[in-house]
């Protein structure tokens, strides 16, 4: 019985030591209102710069010059790319994709 009282007293002391609220934790403004409004939350959370870079790259892909589109199309087709090494991409595109074949 005496050991049970000692163990209970020891458990109460351990609980009091671990669950103690210090004065410093009550000084925090988060103690009174732990949630931020949306405007203040955006003040310290920055958007990911990688996402911005990806978005800019996608915008650049949409607004490419026609010559760039022709060059990419020619690079994807191996015979056109080999022809372009000798005669240039403009001539290669014109040779392989310039005239439409309707047969």
PDB file of C-alpha atoms in Angstrom:
ATOM      1  CA  UNK A   1       0.000   0.000   0.000  1.00  0.00           C
ATOM      2  CA  UNK A   2       2.851   2.302   0.865  1.00  0.00           C
ATOM      3  CA  UNK A   3       4.522   1.670  -2.501  1.00  0.00           C
ATOM      4  CA  UNK A   4       1.274   2.529  -4.288  1.00  0.00           C
ATOM      5  CA  UNK A   5       1.133   5.907  -2.519  1.00  0.00           C
ATOM      6  CA  UNK A   6       4.787   6.580  -3.325  1.00  0.00           C
ATOM      7  CA  UNK A   7       4.247   5.648  -6.991  1.00  0.00           C
ATOM      8  CA  UNK A   8       1.148   7.854  -7.198  1.00  0.00           C
ATOM      9  CA  UNK A   9       3.012  10.776  -5.633  1.00  0.00           C
ATOM     10  CA  UNK A  10       5.903  10.237  -8.022  1.00  0.00           C
ATOM     11  CA  UNK A  11       3.507  10.155 -11.013  1.00  0.00           C
ATOM     12  CA  UNK A  12       1.900  13.423  -9.880  1.00  0.00           C
ATOM     13  CA  UNK A  13       5.325  15.072  -9.582  1.00  0.00           C
ATOM     14  CA  UNK A  14       6.362  13.883 -13.059  1.00  0.00           C
ATOM     15  CA  UNK A  15       3.075  15.105 -14.529  1.00  0.00           C
ATOM     16  CA  UNK A  16       3.431  18.493 -12.823  1.00  0.00           C
ATOM     17  CA  UNK A  17       6.986  18.869 -14.112  1.00  0.00           C
ATOM     18  CA  UNK A  18       6.134  18.007 -17.720  1.00  0.00           C
ATOM     19  CA  UNK A  19       2.801  19.828 -18.016  1.00  0.00           C
ATOM     20  CA  UNK A  20       3.918  23.097 -16.446  1.00  0.00           C
ATOM     21  CA  UNK A  21       3.011  26.231 -18.464  1.00  0.00           C
ATOM     22  CA  UNK A  22       5.824  28.704 -18.190  1.00  0.00           C
ATOM     23  CA  UNK A  23       5.279  32.456 -18.213  1.00  0.00           C
ATOM     24  CA  UNK A  24       7.297  32.726 -21.435  1.00  0.00           C
ATOM     25  CA  UNK A  25       4.865  30.545 -23.359  1.00  0.00           C
ATOM     26  CA  UNK A  26       1.975  32.763 -22.283  1.00  0.00           C
ATOM     27  CA  UNK A  27       3.712  35.862 -23.636  1.00  0.00           C
ATOM     28  CA  UNK A  28       3.319  34.574 -27.161  1.00  0.00           C
ATOM     29  CA  UNK A  29       0.499  36.047 -29.209  1.00  0.00           C
ATOM     30  CA  UNK A  30      -0.230  32.610 -30.560  1.00  0.00           C
ATOM     31  CA  UNK A  31      -1.416  31.527 -27.137  1.00  0.00           C
ATOM     32  CA  UNK A  32      -4.455  33.787 -27.370  1.00  0.00           C
ATOM     33  CA  UNK A  33      -5.185  33.374 -31.080  1.00  0.00           C
ATOM     34  CA  UNK A  34      -3.272  30.527 -32.764  1.00  0.00           C
ATOM     35  CA  UNK A  35      -4.807  31.079 -36.208  1.00  0.00           C
ATOM     36  CA  UNK A  36      -3.740  33.693 -38.738  1.00  0.00           C
ATOM     37  CA  UNK A  37      -5.961  35.411 -41.206  1.00  0.00           C
ATOM     38  CA  UNK A  38      -5.251  34.817 -44.900  1.00  0.00           C
ATOM     39  CA  UNK A  39      -3.517  38.127 -45.523  1.00  0.00           C
ATOM     40  CA  UNK A  40      -1.026  37.714 -42.687  1.00  0.00           C
ATOM     41  CA  UNK A  41      -0.363  34.096 -43.612  1.00  0.00           C
ATOM     42  CA  UNK A  42       0.880  35.164 -47.042  1.00  0.00           C
ATOM     43  CA  UNK A  43       3.352  37.615 -45.510  1.00  0.00           C
ATOM     44  CA  UNK A  44       5.862  34.989 -44.448  1.00  0.00           C
ATOM     45  CA  UNK A  45       5.110  32.104 -46.820  1.00  0.00           C
ATOM     46  CA  UNK A  46       6.756  32.707 -50.178  1.00  0.00           C
ATOM     47  CA  UNK A  47       5.616  30.996 -53.334  1.00  0.00           C
ATOM     48  CA  UNK A  48       7.952  28.387 -54.704  1.00  0.00           C
ATOM     49  CA  UNK A  49      10.347  29.990 -57.185  1.00  0.00           C
ATOM     50  CA  UNK A  50      10.622  26.752 -59.138  1.00  0.00           C
ATOM     51  CA  UNK A  51       6.917  26.916 -59.922  1.00  0.00           C
ATOM     52  CA  UNK A  52       7.340  30.480 -61.176  1.00  0.00           C
ATOM     53  CA  UNK A  53      10.209  29.395 -63.409  1.00  0.00           C
ATOM     54  CA  UNK A  54       8.168  26.518 -64.831  1.00  0.00           C
ATOM     55  CA  UNK A  55       5.263  28.869 -65.509  1.00  0.00           C
ATOM     56  CA  UNK A  56       7.527  31.334 -67.309  1.00  0.00           C
ATOM     57  CA  UNK A  57       8.962  28.520 -69.413  1.00  0.00           C
ATOM     58  CA  UNK A  58       5.471  27.385 -70.407  1.00  0.00           C
ATOM     59  CA  UNK A  59       4.600  30.942 -71.442  1.00  0.00           C
ATOM     60  CA  UNK A  60       7.780  31.127 -73.549  1.00  0.00           C
ATOM     61  CA  UNK A  61       6.879  27.840 -75.238  1.00  0.00           C
ATOM     62  CA  UNK A  62       3.534  29.256 -76.316  1.00  0.00           C
ATOM     63  CA  UNK A  63       5.062  32.375 -77.802  1.00  0.00           C
ATOM     64  CA  UNK A  64       7.908  30.913 -79.877  1.00  0.00           C
ATOM     65  CA  UNK A  65       8.872  32.309 -83.225  1.00  0.00           C
ATOM     66  CA  UNK A  66       7.715  30.361 -86.300  1.00  0.00           C
ATOM     67  CA  UNK A  67      11.333  29.588 -87.187  1.00  0.00           C
ATOM     68  CA  UNK A  68      11.830  27.979 -83.777  1.00  0.00           C
ATOM     69  CA  UNK A  69       8.780  25.748 -84.288  1.00  0.00           C
ATOM     70  CA  UNK A  70      10.080  24.776 -87.725  1.00  0.00           C
ATOM     71  CA  UNK A  71      13.512  23.960 -86.321  1.00  0.00           C
ATOM     72  CA  UNK A  72      12.058  21.787 -83.536  1.00  0.00           C
ATOM     73  CA  UNK A  73       9.866  19.939 -86.013  1.00  0.00           C
ATOM     74  CA  UNK A  74      12.878  19.341 -88.240  1.00  0.00           C
ATOM     75  CA  UNK A  75      15.010  18.167 -85.295  1.00  0.00           C
ATOM     76  CA  UNK A  76      12.404  15.543 -84.407  1.00  0.00           C
ATOM     77  CA  UNK A  77      12.546  14.036 -87.911  1.00  0.00           C
ATOM     78  CA  UNK A  78      15.957  12.400 -88.464  1.00  0.00           C
ATOM     79  CA  UNK A  79      16.248  12.787 -92.283  1.00  0.00           C
ATOM     80  CA  UNK A  80      15.332  16.463 -91.962  1.00  0.00           C
ATOM     81  CA  UNK A  81      17.976  16.936 -89.284  1.00  0.00           C
ATOM     82  CA  UNK A  82      20.664  15.310 -91.456  1.00  0.00           C
ATOM     83  CA  UNK A  83      19.629  17.502 -94.398  1.00  0.00           C
ATOM     84  CA  UNK A  84      19.795  20.542 -92.106  1.00  0.00           C
ATOM     85  CA  UNK A  85      23.411  19.804 -91.173  1.00  0.00           C
ATOM     86  CA  UNK A  86      24.386  20.317 -94.828  1.00  0.00           C
ATOM     87  CA  UNK A  87      21.915  22.927 -96.037  1.00  0.00           C
ATOM     88  CA  UNK A  88      20.545  24.653 -92.954  1.00  0.00           C
ATOM     89  CA  UNK A  89      17.285  24.299 -91.051  1.00  0.00           C
ATOM     90  CA  UNK A  90      15.291  26.680 -93.247  1.00  0.00           C
ATOM     91  CA  UNK A  91      16.140  24.723 -96.402  1.00  0.00           C
ATOM     92  CA  UNK A  92      15.571  21.373 -94.656  1.00  0.00           C
ATOM     93  CA  UNK A  93      12.167  22.414 -93.373  1.00  0.00           C
ATOM     94  CA  UNK A  94      11.211  23.703 -96.801  1.00  0.00           C
ATOM     95  CA  UNK A  95      12.430  20.468 -98.415  1.00  0.00           C
ATOM     96  CA  UNK A  96      10.592  18.078 -96.070  1.00  0.00           C
ATOM     97  CA  UNK A  97       7.623  20.049 -94.750  1.00  0.00           C
ATOM     98  CA  UNK A  98       7.345  23.094 -97.004  1.00  0.00           C
ATOM     99  CA  UNK A  99       4.961  21.762 -99.615  1.00  0.00           C
ATOM    100  CA  UNK A 100       1.897  19.826 -98.649  1.00  0.00           C
ATOM    101  CA  UNK A 101       1.449  16.565-100.465  1.00  0.00           C
ATOM    102  CA  UNK A 102      -2.159  15.778-101.264  1.00  0.00           C
ATOM    103  CA  UNK A 103      -2.263  12.512-103.124  1.00  0.00           C
TER     104      UNK A 103
END
